[in-house]
Amino acid sequence: MELEEMFATRADRLKASEIRELLKLLDQPDIISFAGGIPDPALFPAKAFQAAFAKALDLQHQAKALQYSVSEGYLPLREWLAAHMAGISVPCDVDNILITSGSQQALDYLGKLMLSPGDTALVNWPTYLGALAAFTAYEPRFDRLDLGANHSVSEYGERAEAEGGRVKFAYLSADFSNPTGETVDATGRERLLDMAEALDCAIIEDGAYQALRYDGEAIAPILAIELARTGDLEACRTIYCGSFSKTLSPGLRVGWIVAAKPVISKLVLMKQAADLHSPTINQMAIHGVAERHFDTHVATLCAAYSARRDAMLAALADHMPEGVEWTRPEGGMFIWITLPKGMDGADLLDRAIRDQRVAFVPGGAFFADGSGANTIRLSFSNSDETAIAEGVSRLGAVLRRALSD
């Protein structure tokens, strides 16, 4: 018996994450890696977590920490999150919040909830690779979300209907996006809300990097802008996904969704069917650290990552050959590089690892149509300024040699 013959048709759409596969090859001390968009473990609030886990396992709390719990999530954490969301102009009730196992699980649930085969998801070109992977399992088609385009909004709907479905949502990370580091301005956010209203579709706002702003004025989340329009979260079409992975700890896998209560109610049923609930002890630990240290720890991260971003931008200016362009993010973890036409980021990676022991992520994986071969993503979060200067210098040498061949 060949079990592969029993697989559902959607299994053919599943592909390995290029980033996950690449990280397996980079656990070598002589490689300078700008590949993984991961926090610096030296900056984890480890002592705070030691205290939080100790409290969760003391005689008063251990029964709750080690027991089954409700699918919605640990109530004190949801109460903290309600206050946190109010602080970014999204007042909500605990019943508007679902705790997930990282925001990646949130994206998977939302794809499952909203996409039927043949429906359309609007995404940026490029967009977060994990979102493409999460949505692809539910057999959609992808269309390019371009807030600066001149074509009419109705064209999105017409293309979706021609493929036998409809536009179900627009997905984007509005602040310091993965992979480009770019931010959607207030006008773009307003335009997106207008588009979604015209198409009668949802918006999935990925706020994974929202707290990591280093320069400029903060822009209200899309959900906050819509809430100001409607005056009622229950009337909002925007679904906000948050995460502690980039601020406190990625390993504990704690994220959250904020949305109208009918959306949360359906997602709770999915949570019950999938994993019952996210680990209670992890939620308790995150809550213990967040309520005491979140703001001060984020300030520490912003100071460190801002200096690393500046070091990478300076090194790029010093070492990149003519014809190479890059973004200048106001926050987050990424800088997006556009290479001269005709260059291939995947080929460049092979050469960079072989000749100079420096790594990055080729950009093509972030495009729903597989384009963008002449792009690459650099992450500055997990390297100090000395390593950044050396790594970018090595990358510049690889590029100059490739251009001369």
XYZ file of N, CA and C in Angstrom, residues 113-241:
387
model
N -10.526 29.174 7.928
C -11.843 29.743 8.163
C -12.431 30.406 6.924
N -11.583 31.046 6.124
C -12.099 31.956 5.110
C -11.946 31.486 3.674
N -11.000 30.607 3.392
C -10.697 30.276 1.998
C -11.335 28.961 1.578
N -12.121 29.032 0.524
C -12.561 27.833 -0.190
C -11.686 27.697 -1.429
N -11.531 26.477 -1.971
C -10.703 26.327 -3.172
C -11.149 27.279 -4.281
N -10.185 27.989 -4.839
C -10.471 28.926 -5.916
C -10.726 30.346 -5.471
N -10.908 30.585 -4.173
C -11.041 31.956 -3.686
C -9.708 32.690 -3.818
N -9.789 34.009 -3.722
C -8.603 34.844 -3.898
C -8.168 35.470 -2.590
N -6.871 35.408 -2.324
C -6.246 36.153 -1.238
C -5.371 37.225 -1.858
N -5.551 38.464 -1.448
C -4.715 39.559 -1.926
C -3.504 39.677 -1.001
N -2.317 39.663 -1.574
C -1.078 39.748 -0.789
C -0.106 40.685 -1.495
N 0.820 41.216 -0.732
C 1.876 42.041 -1.331
C 2.796 41.182 -2.189
N 3.490 41.835 -3.097
C 4.478 41.217 -3.995
C 5.803 41.915 -3.721
N 6.634 41.447 -2.787
C 6.649 40.175 -2.059
C 5.860 40.258 -0.749
N 5.669 39.087 -0.121
C 4.970 39.027 1.159
C 5.627 37.993 2.058
N 5.137 37.891 3.280
C 5.683 36.955 4.254
C 5.526 35.514 3.762
N 6.633 34.800 3.696
C 6.629 33.435 3.192
C 5.728 32.526 4.020
N 5.710 32.708 5.344
C 4.876 31.882 6.197
C 3.396 32.065 5.931
N 2.988 33.259 5.538
C 1.585 33.483 5.187
C 1.229 32.744 3.902
N 2.109 32.815 2.912
C 1.862 32.067 1.676
C 1.713 30.582 1.974
N 2.586 30.054 2.840
C 2.517 28.629 3.170
C 1.230 28.294 3.907
N 0.832 29.142 4.842
C -0.382 28.878 5.606
C -1.620 28.902 4.728
N -1.694 29.875 3.833
C -2.886 30.016 3.001
C -2.928 28.989 1.868
N -1.773 28.629 1.346
C -1.718 27.748 0.177
C -2.402 26.415 0.430
N -2.341 25.912 1.651
C -2.958 24.619 1.959
C -4.455 24.609 1.686
N -5.078 25.784 1.657
C -6.526 25.855 1.470
C -6.916 26.190 0.032
N -5.941 26.054 -0.861
C -6.152 26.053 -2.314
C -6.742 27.347 -2.878
N -6.187 28.503 -2.460
C -6.632 29.757 -3.065
C -5.825 30.091 -4.306
N -6.189 31.175 -4.944
C -5.312 31.842 -5.885
C -4.872 33.141 -5.227
N -3.691 33.623 -5.593
C -3.172 34.858 -5.029
C -3.199 35.948 -6.090
N -3.576 37.133 -5.665
C -3.532 38.301 -6.540
C -2.711 39.371 -5.830
N -2.131 40.237 -6.621
C -1.195 41.230 -6.091
C -1.925 42.405 -5.454
N -1.701 42.600 -4.167
C -2.234 43.757 -3.457
C -1.277 44.919 -3.690
N -1.731 45.898 -4.429
C -0.888 47.044 -4.791
C -1.664 48.314 -4.510
N -1.391 48.930 -3.359
C -2.155 50.102 -2.951
C -1.824 51.338 -3.763
N -0.745 51.275 -4.537
C -0.382 52.412 -5.369
C -0.749 52.259 -6.825
N -1.441 51.165 -7.160
C -1.767 50.899 -8.564
C -2.885 51.818 -9.056
N -2.910 51.986 -10.358
C -3.925 52.846 -10.958
C -5.184 52.098 -11.390
N -5.120 50.741 -11.400
C -6.292 50.014 -11.862
C -7.419 50.092 -10.829
N -8.644 49.853 -11.280
C -9.805 49.985 -10.406
C -9.902 48.814 -9.453
N -10.538 49.064 -8.318
C -10.733 48.012 -7.322
C -11.557 46.875 -7.905
N -12.505 47.202 -8.776
C -13.391 46.174 -9.334
C -12.633 45.099 -10.098
N -11.435 45.430 -10.597
C -10.664 44.439 -11.333
C -10.288 43.250 -10.458
N -10.030 43.501 -9.169
C -9.734 42.399 -8.262
C -10.905 41.421 -8.223
N -12.104 41.962 -8.052
C -13.283 41.115 -7.984
C -13.560 40.387 -9.282
N -13.346 41.073 -10.399
C -13.597 40.449 -11.701
C -12.646 39.288 -11.950
N -11.373 39.468 -11.586
C -10.414 38.382 -11.771
C -10.752 37.198 -10.864
N -11.169 37.500 -9.640
C -11.532 36.425 -8.712
C -12.732 35.639 -9.231
N -13.743 36.345 -9.721
C -14.940 35.674 -10.232
C -14.620 34.849 -11.470
N -13.697 35.337 -12.286
C -13.319 34.587 -13.490
C -12.676 33.253 -13.140
N -12.089 33.169 -11.945
C -11.456 31.933 -11.486
C -12.407 31.081 -10.656
N -13.679 31.494 -10.573
C -14.677 30.686 -9.889
C -14.796 30.921 -8.404
N -14.231 32.019 -7.898
C -14.316 32.317 -6.472
C -14.567 33.788 -6.244
N -14.158 34.260 -5.084
C -14.282 35.680 -4.764
C -13.096 36.086 -3.910
N -12.876 37.401 -3.801
C -11.833 37.897 -2.921
C -12.313 37.747 -1.482
N -11.554 36.993 -0.670
C -11.952 36.773 0.722
C -11.234 37.709 1.682
N -9.986 38.005 1.425
C -9.286 38.918 2.328
C -8.051 39.485 1.647
N -7.591 40.594 2.217
C -6.276 41.145 1.907
C -5.405 40.921 3.126
N -4.216 40.363 2.908
C -3.276 40.117 4.003
C -2.072 41.037 3.835
N -1.631 41.637 4.934
C -0.411 42.440 4.894
C 0.115 42.675 6.297
N 1.396 42.952 6.364
C 2.045 43.456 7.569
C 2.308 44.926 7.319
N 1.568 45.792 7.998
C 1.605 47.217 7.671
C 2.832 47.925 8.233
N 3.441 47.342 9.267
C 4.601 47.981 9.905
C 5.846 47.125 9.727
N 6.856 47.663 9.011
C 8.179 47.048 8.899
C 8.060 45.597 8.414
N 7.441 45.434 7.276
C 6.995 44.114 6.828
C 8.166 43.150 6.609
N 7.851 41.911 6.751
C 8.722 40.817 6.354
C 8.281 40.410 4.954
N 9.113 40.591 3.894
C 10.561 40.701 3.957
C 11.157 42.087 3.717
N 10.366 43.084 3.327
C 10.970 44.311 2.785
C 11.353 45.331 3.849
N 10.761 45.237 5.037
C 10.987 46.261 6.050
C 10.177 47.521 5.840
N 9.342 47.556 4.823
C 8.602 48.765 4.485
C 7.343 48.901 5.343
N 6.860 50.128 5.443
C 5.680 50.452 6.234
C 4.636 51.111 5.339
N 3.377 50.712 5.516
C 2.271 51.334 4.789
C 1.885 52.617 5.515
N 1.868 53.736 4.813
C 1.549 55.005 5.461
C 0.053 55.100 5.763
N -0.336 56.146 6.469
C -1.727 56.290 6.888
C -2.670 56.362 5.692
N -2.238 57.040 4.632
C -3.075 57.127 3.436
C -3.289 55.761 2.822
N -2.235 54.953 2.770
C -2.363 53.605 2.237
C -3.294 52.747 3.069
N -3.265 52.911 4.375
C -4.155 52.141 5.251
C -5.611 52.541 5.030
N -5.833 53.830 4.873
C -7.194 54.285 4.574
C -7.667 53.733 3.231
N -6.775 53.748 2.256
C -7.153 53.240 0.936
C -7.462 51.753 1.001
N -6.700 51.010 1.773
C -6.974 49.578 1.905
C -8.353 49.337 2.505
N -8.717 50.110 3.506
C -10.050 49.971 4.088
C -11.137 50.274 3.057
N -10.915 51.291 2.243
C -11.878 51.606 1.186
C -11.986 50.442 0.186
N -10.841 49.866 -0.188
C -10.833 48.736 -1.115
C -11.589 47.545 -0.528
N -11.313 47.242 0.736
C -11.950 46.088 1.365
C -13.454 46.278 1.462
N -13.881 47.516 1.720
C -15.308 47.788 1.766
C -15.937 47.604 0.395
N -15.261 48.088 -0.640
C -15.793 47.953 -1.998
C -15.861 46.486 -2.426
N -14.886 45.694 -2.009
C -14.850 44.275 -2.370
C -15.626 43.415 -1.387
N -16.057 43.999 -0.278
C -16.727 43.277 0.803
C -15.887 42.081 1.246
N -14.616 42.357 1.530
C -13.712 41.302 1.986
C -13.108 41.705 3.328
N -12.437 40.771 3.961
C -11.773 41.018 5.237
C -10.366 41.553 5.008
N -9.754 42.060 6.066
C -8.347 42.438 6.085
C -7.693 41.659 7.224
N -6.596 40.985 6.927
C -5.798 40.334 7.967
C -4.553 41.184 8.163
N -4.463 41.809 9.328
C -3.359 42.709 9.659
C -2.366 41.959 10.545
N -1.174 41.718 10.030
C -0.132 41.001 10.754
C 0.723 42.021 11.498
N 0.565 42.062 12.824
C 1.268 43.059 13.629
C 2.501 42.523 14.329
N 3.158 41.534 13.726
C 4.282 40.869 14.396
C 5.406 41.824 14.780
N 5.625 42.886 13.985
C 6.762 43.788 14.216
C 6.323 45.161 14.707
N 5.053 45.328 14.988
C 4.472 46.639 15.273
C 5.185 47.365 16.405
N 5.648 46.634 17.418
C 6.274 47.267 18.580
C 7.712 47.700 18.319
N 8.317 47.209 17.244
C 9.746 47.447 17.011
C 9.963 48.632 16.073
N 9.560 49.812 16.512
C 9.772 51.046 15.743
C 10.974 51.778 16.301
N 11.889 52.207 15.397
C 13.115 52.888 15.801
C 13.121 54.362 15.416
N 12.449 54.709 14.343
C 12.426 56.081 13.847
C 10.997 56.460 13.483
N 10.765 57.743 13.355
C 9.511 58.231 12.809
C 8.351 58.137 13.787
N 7.217 58.625 13.330
C 6.009 58.637 14.145
C 5.233 57.342 13.958
N 4.724 56.801 15.066
C 3.900 55.592 14.995
C 2.626 55.875 14.211
N 2.200 54.905 13.418
C 0.972 55.002 12.636
C -0.044 54.052 13.251
N -1.262 54.486 13.393
C -2.291 53.653 14.002
C -2.481 52.369 13.215
N -2.686 51.242 13.907
C -2.999 50.002 13.189
C -4.228 50.170 12.304
N -4.322 49.353 11.285
C -5.477 49.403 10.386
C -6.764 49.185 11.168
N -6.731 48.248 12.121
C -7.926 47.995 12.930
C -8.319 49.233 13.726
N -7.352 49.981 14.226
C -7.658 51.206 14.962
C -8.302 52.249 14.047
N -7.797 52.363 12.827
C -8.367 53.322 11.874
C -9.801 52.930 11.530
N -10.023 51.633 11.313
C -11.389 51.190 11.003
C -12.307 51.382 12.202
N -11.797 51.116 13.403
C -12.607 51.295 14.601
C -13.017 52.754 14.769
N -12.121 53.673 14.407
C -12.472 55.092 14.459
C -13.577 55.420 13.463
N -13.609 54.693 12.348
C -14.671 54.903 11.358
C -16.005 54.359 11.845
N -15.984 53.141 12.364
C -17.243 52.446 12.675
C -17.737 52.704 14.088
N -16.801 52.942 15.024
C -17.174 53.111 16.411
C -17.517 51.823 17.127
N -17.353 50.688 16.441
C -17.762 49.412 17.032
C -16.888 48.299 16.469
N -16.128 47.644 17.341
C -15.268 46.552 16.883
C -16.071 45.441 16.216
N -17.300 45.258 16.655
C -18.125 44.191 16.066
C -18.513 44.497 14.624
N -18.337 45.737 14.198
C -18.643 46.120 12.820
C -17.400 46.187 11.951
N -16.239 45.805 12.508
C -14.980 45.914 11.771
C -14.667 44.636 11.004
N -14.121 44.811 9.804
C -13.738 43.686 8.959
C -12.258 43.333 9.123
N -11.498 44.155 9.839
C -10.071 43.904 10.042
C -9.859 42.925 11.188
N -8.979 41.974 10.968
C -8.603 40.971 11.955
C -7.116 41.178 12.252
N -6.807 41.453 13.508
C -5.435 41.782 13.907
C -4.765 40.554 14.500
N -3.559 40.243 14.019
C -2.769 39.128 14.541
C -1.518 39.685 15.209
